[in-house]
Amino acid sequence: MKKRIISLLMACVALTACYNVSESRDEVLKVYNWADYIGEGVLEDFQQYYKEQTGKEVRIVYQTFDINEIMLTKIEKGHEDFDVVCPSEYIIERMLHKGLLLPIDTVFAASPNYMKGVAPYIRQQIDQLSLSTDDPADRYAVCYMWGTAGILYNTALVRPEELDSWGCLWDPHFAGKILMKDAYRDAYGTAMLYSHRRELAAGTVTVRQLMNDYSPAAMDSVEKYLKLLKPNVAGWEADFGKEMMTKGKAWMNVTWSGDAQWAIEEAAEVEVDLAYTIPREGSNVWYDGWVIPKYARNRQAASYFINFLCRPDIALRNMEETGYVSAVAAPEILEACIDSTLETTVDASYFFGEGADSVQLSVTQYPDRSIIARCAMIRDIGDKTAEVLDIWSRVKGDNLNSNIVLVILVVVLALCIWQIRHRWLTYQRKRAQRRKRRRR
């Protein structure tokens, strides 16, 4: 997979010209998406598709965000008129509860409803966010990409058996060798799973229960475990982790499956062997989906856009560019993703249906049924968010790495020596001046 970033950026620049107030709003589609999360040429191809379907021209104003909460604030507080946005599952849930979403149209002029191709497994997950059984969430949200959180590792430096449990993150053997995603929700869930590993093994508690437990006792436990983890962490990263791994500059990276897949493929080109695994305790399975915000002013084009992205050939192009996995479970996608060079198979029947119980697919992209069974979605934590963010701030700010502490001490000592020397020289100079005056 090659990410043709320059070409894509040029296309986005061409599409994101400022909105002309004299322009009819139904001729503009305002899209708000994550960076590097769509295939090259897809936006231009949608414009052609939309014209064929409706006879109308549409210009795309395309903007990107890197934090869910910033996107939400623009819509909730700023009443931004984005027509279609791509939040993560917990923000979709929050937007539903706040009444910030409009239903997505499913009837089109001359186009099939490609949204029906989203895997039933995915639709069931999204419908967990529903306000009621009479008003399912999949009326308001269509999953775009999905994946898991796990460990990307360098096979020349780490053995698979060493990563059997999340406990590897606390192993002194890996001190200073681990990169962690700067993502408080994933870190919270990881700490909860490891701290309750015995209860999980005994079957007295589930992954879903643990990853959504924000009781005072749970939060105290998470803070303790994450602070104990801090000395092993070489850095908290938002996006540079996959690059570091491809260059062999870190041993392990706790990351998302899409970033892991991208890094594995890129590293192979420079003969660095990376692999991805999910420890036995389980992990987070996440979903990003397209929604139409309450203040959208071109709902028709937004619905057509979501439908277009669910078309199998377009879904494949987006997968190729991003490394992430489309929610669409069309036969064409299964056929395109089968890799006959793989020596192992996975049971992906939960996603693709019958006939996919033993297929040669990347386990990074399509986890085996046994793996997905021990993963769960993290739900919106509502008014607990501030408390968890406080924990995250203390974790990243406390327990400074010993090397950093040493550097700080050296700098302080140097400043003290400089100050003492400066005062001594000043004293000597004034003393010499007094002697000269007395001689006169």
Coordinates of C-alpha atoms in Angstrom, one line a residue:
M1 CA 0.0 0.0 0.0
K2 CA 1.3 3.4 -0.9
K3 CA -0.2 6.5 0.7
R4 CA -0.1 9.1 -2.0
I5 CA -0.3 11.9 0.5
I6 CA 1.0 14.8 -1.7
S7 CA -1.6 14.1 -4.4
L8 CA -4.3 13.8 -1.8
L9 CA -3.4 17.0 -0.1
M10 CA -3.4 18.9 -3.4
A11 CA -6.8 17.5 -4.2
C12 CA -8.1 18.6 -0.7
V13 CA -6.7 22.1 -1.2
A14 CA -8.5 22.4 -4.5
L15 CA -11.7 21.2 -2.8
T16 CA -11.5 23.3 0.4
A17 CA -11.7 26.8 -1.0
C18 CA -13.6 29.2 1.2
Y19 CA -17.4 29.0 1.1
N20 CA -18.8 31.7 -1.1
V21 CA -21.8 33.3 0.6
S22 CA -23.4 34.1 -2.7
E23 CA -23.3 30.4 -3.7
S24 CA -26.5 28.4 -3.2
R25 CA -26.0 26.1 -0.2
D26 CA -27.5 23.1 -1.9
E27 CA -24.5 23.3 -4.3
V28 CA -22.0 22.8 -1.5
L29 CA -21.2 19.7 0.6
K30 CA -19.3 20.5 3.8
V31 CA -17.4 17.4 5.0
Y32 CA -15.5 17.1 8.3
N33 CA -13.3 14.0 8.6
W34 CA -10.2 12.7 10.2
A35 CA -6.9 13.4 8.4
D36 CA -5.6 10.8 5.9
Y37 CA -8.9 8.9 6.1
I38 CA -10.2 8.8 2.5
G39 CA -8.8 7.5 -0.8
E40 CA -7.2 9.6 -3.5
G41 CA -9.8 10.8 -6.0
V42 CA -12.8 9.6 -4.0
L43 CA -14.1 13.2 -3.4
E44 CA -13.9 14.0 -7.1
D45 CA -15.6 10.8 -8.1
F46 CA -18.4 11.5 -5.7
Q47 CA -19.0 14.8 -7.4
Q48 CA -19.5 12.9 -10.7
Y49 CA -21.7 10.3 -9.1
Y50 CA -23.9 13.0 -7.5
K51 CA -24.3 14.8 -10.8
E52 CA -25.3 11.5 -12.5
Q53 CA -27.8 10.7 -9.8
T54 CA -29.4 14.2 -9.3
G55 CA -28.4 16.3 -12.2
K56 CA -26.8 18.8 -9.7
E57 CA -23.3 20.1 -9.4
V58 CA -21.8 20.0 -5.9
R59 CA -18.7 21.6 -4.6
I60 CA -17.0 19.9 -1.6
V61 CA -15.6 21.9 1.3
Y62 CA -13.4 19.4 3.0
Q63 CA -11.9 20.0 6.5
T64 CA -10.1 17.6 8.9
F65 CA -9.9 17.3 12.7
D66 CA -7.7 15.2 15.0
I67 CA -9.8 15.2 18.3
N68 CA -13.4 14.1 18.6
E69 CA -14.2 16.6 21.2
I70 CA -13.0 19.6 19.1
M71 CA -15.3 18.4 16.3
L72 CA -18.2 18.1 18.7
T73 CA -17.7 21.5 20.2
K74 CA -17.8 23.2 16.8
I75 CA -21.1 21.6 16.1
E76 CA -22.7 21.8 19.6
K77 CA -21.5 25.2 20.7
G78 CA -20.6 26.8 17.4
H79 CA -23.6 25.5 15.4
E80 CA -21.2 24.8 12.5
D81 CA -23.2 23.8 9.4
F82 CA -21.1 20.7 8.5
D83 CA -23.3 18.4 6.3
V84 CA -21.5 15.1 7.2
V85 CA -18.9 14.3 9.8
C86 CA -17.1 11.1 11.0
P87 CA -17.0 10.8 14.8
S88 CA -16.1 7.8 16.9
E89 CA -18.7 5.6 18.5
Y90 CA -18.8 7.3 21.9
I91 CA -19.2 10.7 20.3
I92 CA -22.0 9.4 18.2
E93 CA -23.7 8.2 21.4
R94 CA -23.2 11.6 23.0
M95 CA -24.6 13.4 19.9
L96 CA -27.6 11.1 19.9
H97 CA -28.3 11.9 23.5
K98 CA -28.0 15.6 22.9
G99 CA -30.3 15.5 19.9
L100 CA -27.6 16.7 17.5
L101 CA -28.2 14.2 14.6
L102 CA -30.6 13.9 11.7
P103 CA -31.7 10.6 10.1
I104 CA -29.9 9.5 7.0
D105 CA -31.9 9.1 3.8
T106 CA -31.9 5.6 2.3
V107 CA -33.8 6.2 -0.9
F108 CA -31.9 7.4 -3.9
A109 CA -32.8 8.4 -7.4
A110 CA -31.1 5.7 -9.4
S111 CA -28.7 4.1 -7.0
P112 CA -29.0 1.1 -4.8
N113 CA -28.8 1.6 -1.1
Y114 CA -25.2 0.5 -0.6
M115 CA -25.6 1.1 3.2
K116 CA -27.3 -2.3 3.3
G117 CA -23.8 -3.8 2.7
V118 CA -22.6 -2.9 6.1
A119 CA -21.9 -6.1 8.1
P120 CA -24.8 -7.1 10.4
Y121 CA -22.2 -7.5 13.1
I122 CA -21.3 -3.8 12.8
R123 CA -24.9 -2.7 12.7
Q124 CA -25.6 -4.6 15.9
Q125 CA -22.6 -2.8 17.5
I126 CA -23.8 0.6 16.4
D127 CA -27.4 -0.2 17.6
Q128 CA -26.0 -0.6 21.1
L129 CA -25.9 3.2 21.1
S130 CA -29.7 3.6 20.4
L131 CA -31.8 5.7 22.6
S132 CA -34.7 3.2 22.2
T133 CA -35.5 0.0 20.3
D134 CA -38.1 2.1 18.3
D135 CA -35.4 4.5 17.1
P136 CA -32.3 2.5 16.3
A137 CA -28.9 4.3 16.1
D138 CA -28.3 3.0 12.5
R139 CA -30.9 5.5 11.3
Y140 CA -28.5 8.2 12.3
A141 CA -25.0 6.6 11.9
V142 CA -23.4 4.4 9.3
C143 CA -20.1 2.8 10.3
Y144 CA -17.2 3.8 8.0
M145 CA -14.2 2.1 9.5
W146 CA -13.6 -0.2 12.5
G147 CA -10.8 -1.9 14.3
T148 CA -9.1 -2.9 17.5
A149 CA -6.5 -1.6 19.9
G150 CA -3.4 -3.9 20.4
I151 CA 0.3 -4.1 20.3
L152 CA 2.5 -3.6 17.3
Y153 CA 5.9 -5.1 17.8
N154 CA 9.2 -5.7 16.1
T155 CA 9.6 -9.4 15.8
A156 CA 13.5 -9.2 15.8
L157 CA 13.3 -7.6 19.3
V158 CA 10.2 -9.1 20.9
R159 CA 8.9 -12.7 20.9
P160 CA 5.1 -13.2 20.5
E161 CA 4.9 -15.2 23.8
E162 CA 6.2 -12.2 25.6
L163 CA 3.1 -10.3 24.6
D164 CA 0.6 -12.9 25.7
S165 CA -0.7 -10.6 28.5
W166 CA -1.1 -6.9 28.9
G167 CA 1.3 -7.4 31.7
C168 CA 4.2 -7.0 29.2
L169 CA 3.7 -3.3 29.4
W170 CA 4.7 -3.3 33.0
D171 CA 7.7 -5.7 32.5
P172 CA 11.0 -3.9 33.4
H173 CA 12.6 -5.7 30.5
F174 CA 10.8 -3.3 28.2
A175 CA 11.7 -0.1 30.1
G176 CA 12.0 2.8 27.7
K177 CA 11.1 0.5 24.7
I178 CA 7.3 1.2 24.5
L179 CA 5.4 3.8 22.7
M180 CA 1.8 4.5 23.9
K181 CA -1.1 6.1 22.1
D182 CA -1.9 9.5 23.7
A183 CA -5.5 8.3 24.1
Y184 CA -6.9 8.2 27.6
R185 CA -9.8 5.9 26.8
D186 CA -7.6 3.1 25.4
A187 CA -5.1 3.5 28.3
Y188 CA -7.9 3.4 30.9
G189 CA -9.3 0.2 29.4
T190 CA -5.9 -1.5 29.2
A191 CA -5.2 -0.8 32.8
M192 CA -8.6 -2.1 33.9
L193 CA -8.2 -5.3 32.0
Y194 CA -4.7 -6.0 33.4
S195 CA -5.6 -5.1 36.9
H196 CA -8.6 -7.5 36.8
R197 CA -6.9 -10.3 34.8
R198 CA -7.6 -12.9 37.4
E199 CA -11.4 -12.1 37.5
L200 CA -11.4 -12.2 33.7
A201 CA -9.8 -15.6 33.7
A202 CA -12.3 -16.9 36.3
G203 CA -15.2 -15.5 34.3
T204 CA -16.6 -13.4 37.1
V205 CA -16.4 -10.2 35.1
T206 CA -16.5 -9.3 31.4
V207 CA -14.4 -7.1 29.2
R208 CA -17.4 -4.9 28.5
Q209 CA -18.0 -4.4 32.2
L210 CA -14.4 -3.5 33.0
M211 CA -13.8 -1.1 30.2
N212 CA -16.9 0.8 31.1
D213 CA -16.4 0.9 34.9
Y214 CA -15.8 4.4 36.1
S215 CA -16.5 3.9 39.8
P216 CA -14.2 5.7 42.3
A217 CA -12.4 2.4 43.0
A218 CA -11.9 1.7 39.3
M219 CA -10.5 5.1 38.7
D220 CA -8.1 4.8 41.7
S221 CA -6.9 1.5 40.4
V222 CA -6.3 2.8 36.9
E223 CA -4.3 5.7 38.1
K224 CA -2.1 3.5 40.2
Y225 CA -1.4 1.1 37.4
L226 CA -0.8 3.8 34.8
K227 CA 1.7 5.5 37.0
L228 CA 3.5 2.3 37.5
L229 CA 3.6 1.9 33.7
K230 CA 5.1 5.4 33.2
P231 CA 8.8 4.4 33.5
N232 CA 8.5 1.9 30.7
V233 CA 7.0 4.5 28.3
A234 CA 9.4 6.1 25.8
G235 CA 6.7 8.5 24.5
W236 CA 3.0 9.2 24.3
E237 CA 2.2 9.6 20.6
A238 CA -0.7 10.8 18.5
D239 CA 0.6 9.7 15.1
F240 CA 4.4 9.3 15.0
G241 CA 4.4 5.8 16.5
K242 CA 3.9 4.0 13.3
E243 CA 6.8 5.9 11.7
M244 CA 9.1 5.1 14.6
M245 CA 8.2 1.4 14.4
T246 CA 8.9 1.2 10.6
K247 CA 12.3 2.7 11.3
G248 CA 13.1 0.2 14.0
K249 CA 13.4 3.0 16.7
A250 CA 11.0 1.4 19.2
W251 CA 10.3 -2.2 20.2
M252 CA 6.5 -2.0 20.9
N253 CA 3.7 0.4 20.1
V254 CA 0.3 0.2 21.8
T255 CA -1.8 1.4 18.8
W256 CA -4.9 0.9 16.6
S257 CA -5.1 -1.9 14.1
G258 CA -5.3 0.5 11.1
D259 CA -2.0 2.2 12.0
A260 CA -0.5 -1.2 12.7
Q261 CA -1.5 -2.5 9.3
W262 CA 0.0 0.6 7.6
A263 CA 3.2 0.2 9.6
I264 CA 3.5 -3.5 8.8
E265 CA 3.2 -2.9 5.1
E266 CA 5.6 0.1 5.1
A267 CA 8.2 -1.7 7.2
A268 CA 8.2 -4.7 5.0
E269 CA 9.5 -2.5 2.2
V270 CA 12.6 -1.6 4.2
E271 CA 13.0 -5.2 5.6
V272 CA 11.7 -4.5 9.1
D273 CA 9.4 -7.2 10.3
L274 CA 6.5 -6.0 12.4
A275 CA 3.5 -7.9 13.7
Y276 CA 0.3 -7.1 15.7
T277 CA -1.3 -8.9 18.6
I278 CA -4.1 -8.6 21.1
P279 CA -3.3 -10.0 24.6
R280 CA -5.4 -12.7 26.1
E281 CA -7.3 -10.4 28.5
G282 CA -9.0 -8.7 25.5
S283 CA -9.1 -5.1 24.2
N284 CA -11.2 -2.3 22.8
V285 CA -13.0 -2.6 19.5
W286 CA -13.9 0.8 18.0
Y287 CA -16.0 2.2 15.3
D288 CA -16.0 5.5 13.3
G289 CA -19.2 6.4 11.5
W290 CA -20.7 9.0 9.2
V291 CA -23.5 11.1 10.7
I292 CA -25.5 14.2 9.5
P293 CA -25.4 16.9 12.2
K294 CA -28.5 18.9 13.3
Y295 CA -27.2 22.1 11.6
A296 CA -26.5 20.5 8.2
R297 CA -27.8 22.5 5.3
N298 CA -27.4 20.0 2.5
R299 CA -28.8 16.8 3.9
Q300 CA -29.5 15.3 0.5
A301 CA -25.9 15.5 -0.7
A302 CA -24.8 14.2 2.7
S303 CA -26.9 11.1 2.4
Y304 CA -25.7 10.5 -1.1
F305 CA -22.1 10.9 0.1
I306 CA -22.5 8.3 2.9
N307 CA -24.2 5.9 0.4
F308 CA -21.4 6.4 -2.1
L309 CA -18.7 5.6 0.5
C310 CA -20.5 2.3 1.1
R311 CA -20.2 1.2 -2.5
P312 CA -17.8 -1.8 -2.5
D313 CA -15.3 -0.5 -5.0
I314 CA -15.1 2.8 -3.1
A315 CA -14.8 1.1 0.3
L316 CA -11.9 -0.9 -1.1
R317 CA -10.1 2.2 -2.3
N318 CA -10.5 3.8 1.1
M319 CA -9.1 0.7 2.8
E320 CA -6.1 0.6 0.5
E321 CA -5.2 4.3 1.2
T322 CA -5.8 4.2 5.0
G323 CA -4.9 0.7 6.2
Y324 CA -8.2 0.7 8.1
V325 CA -11.0 -1.8 7.5
S326 CA -14.3 -0.8 6.0
A327 CA -17.6 -1.8 7.7
V328 CA -18.9 -3.0 4.4
A329 CA -18.9 -6.8 4.1
A330 CA -19.5 -7.2 0.4
P331 CA -18.2 -10.4 -1.4
E332 CA -16.0 -8.2 -3.5
I333 CA -14.2 -7.0 -0.4
L334 CA -13.7 -10.5 1.0
E335 CA -12.3 -11.7 -2.4
A336 CA -9.9 -8.7 -2.6
C337 CA -8.6 -9.1 0.9
I338 CA -7.8 -12.8 0.8
D339 CA -4.1 -13.3 0.8
S340 CA -3.0 -16.7 -0.5
T341 CA 0.5 -16.2 0.8
L342 CA -0.6 -16.3 4.4
E343 CA 0.0 -19.6 6.2
T344 CA -2.8 -19.2 8.7
T345 CA -6.5 -18.6 8.4
V346 CA -9.1 -16.7 10.5
D347 CA -12.7 -17.3 11.2
A348 CA -14.3 -14.1 9.8
S349 CA -17.8 -15.5 9.5
Y350 CA -19.1 -13.1 12.2
F351 CA -18.3 -10.4 9.7
F352 CA -18.7 -11.8 6.2
G353 CA -21.2 -14.6 7.0
E354 CA -21.2 -18.2 5.9
G355 CA -18.2 -19.4 4.0
A356 CA -15.8 -17.2 5.8
D357 CA -15.1 -19.4 8.7
S358 CA -11.6 -20.3 7.5
V359 CA -10.1 -17.7 5.2
Q360 CA -6.6 -16.3 4.6
L361 CA -7.1 -12.8 5.9
S362 CA -4.8 -10.5 7.8
V363 CA -5.6 -11.0 11.5
T364 CA -4.6 -7.4 12.1
Q365 CA -7.5 -6.2 9.9
Y366 CA -10.0 -9.0 10.5
P367 CA -9.5 -10.6 14.0
D368 CA -10.5 -14.2 14.4
R369 CA -13.9 -14.8 16.0
S370 CA -12.1 -16.0 19.1
I371 CA -10.3 -12.7 19.4
I372 CA -13.3 -10.4 18.7
A373 CA -15.2 -12.3 21.3
R374 CA -12.9 -10.9 24.0
C375 CA -13.1 -7.3 22.8
A376 CA -15.7 -4.7 23.6
M377 CA -16.8 -1.2 22.7
I378 CA -16.0 1.6 25.1
R379 CA -19.2 3.6 25.7
D380 CA -19.6 7.4 26.3
I381 CA -18.7 8.2 29.9
G382 CA -20.6 11.5 30.0
D383 CA -19.9 13.6 33.1
K384 CA -17.0 11.3 34.2
T385 CA -14.9 12.6 31.3
A386 CA -13.4 15.5 33.4
E387 CA -12.3 13.1 36.2
V388 CA -10.7 10.7 33.7
L389 CA -8.9 13.5 32.0
D390 CA -7.6 14.7 35.4
I391 CA -6.2 11.2 35.9
W392 CA -4.6 11.2 32.5
S393 CA -3.0 14.6 33.2
R394 CA -1.5 13.4 36.5
V395 CA -0.2 10.2 34.9
K396 CA 1.6 12.0 32.1
G397 CA 2.8 14.7 34.4
D398 CA 3.9 12.6 37.4
N399 CA 6.8 10.1 37.8
L400 CA 9.2 11.7 35.4
N401 CA 11.5 9.4 33.5
S402 CA 14.8 9.0 35.4
N403 CA 16.7 10.3 32.4
I404 CA 14.6 13.4 32.3
V405 CA 15.1 13.9 36.1
L406 CA 18.8 13.6 35.6
V407 CA 18.8 16.2 32.8
I408 CA 16.8 18.6 35.0
L409 CA 19.2 18.1 37.9
V410 CA 22.2 18.7 35.7
V411 CA 20.7 21.9 34.3
V412 CA 19.8 23.2 37.8
L413 CA 23.3 22.4 39.1
A414 CA 24.9 24.2 36.1
L415 CA 22.7 27.2 36.8
C416 CA 23.7 27.2 40.4
I417 CA 27.4 27.0 39.6
W418 CA 27.1 29.8 37.0
Q419 CA 25.3 32.0 39.5
I420 CA 27.9 31.4 42.2
R421 CA 30.7 32.0 39.8
H422 CA 29.0 35.2 38.5
R423 CA 28.7 36.5 42.0
W424 CA 32.2 35.6 42.9
L425 CA 33.6 37.4 39.9
T426 CA 31.4 40.4 40.6
Y427 CA 32.8 40.5 44.2
Q428 CA 36.4 40.2 43.0
R429 CA 35.9 43.0 40.5
K430 CA 34.4 45.4 43.0
R431 CA 37.2 44.5 45.5
A432 CA 39.8 45.4 42.9
Q433 CA 38.1 48.7 42.1
R434 CA 38.1 49.6 45.8
R435 CA 41.8 48.9 46.0
K436 CA 42.5 51.1 43.1
R437 CA 40.6 54.0 44.7
R438 CA 42.5 53.6 47.9
R439 CA 45.8 53.8 46.1
R440 CA 44.8 57.1 44.5

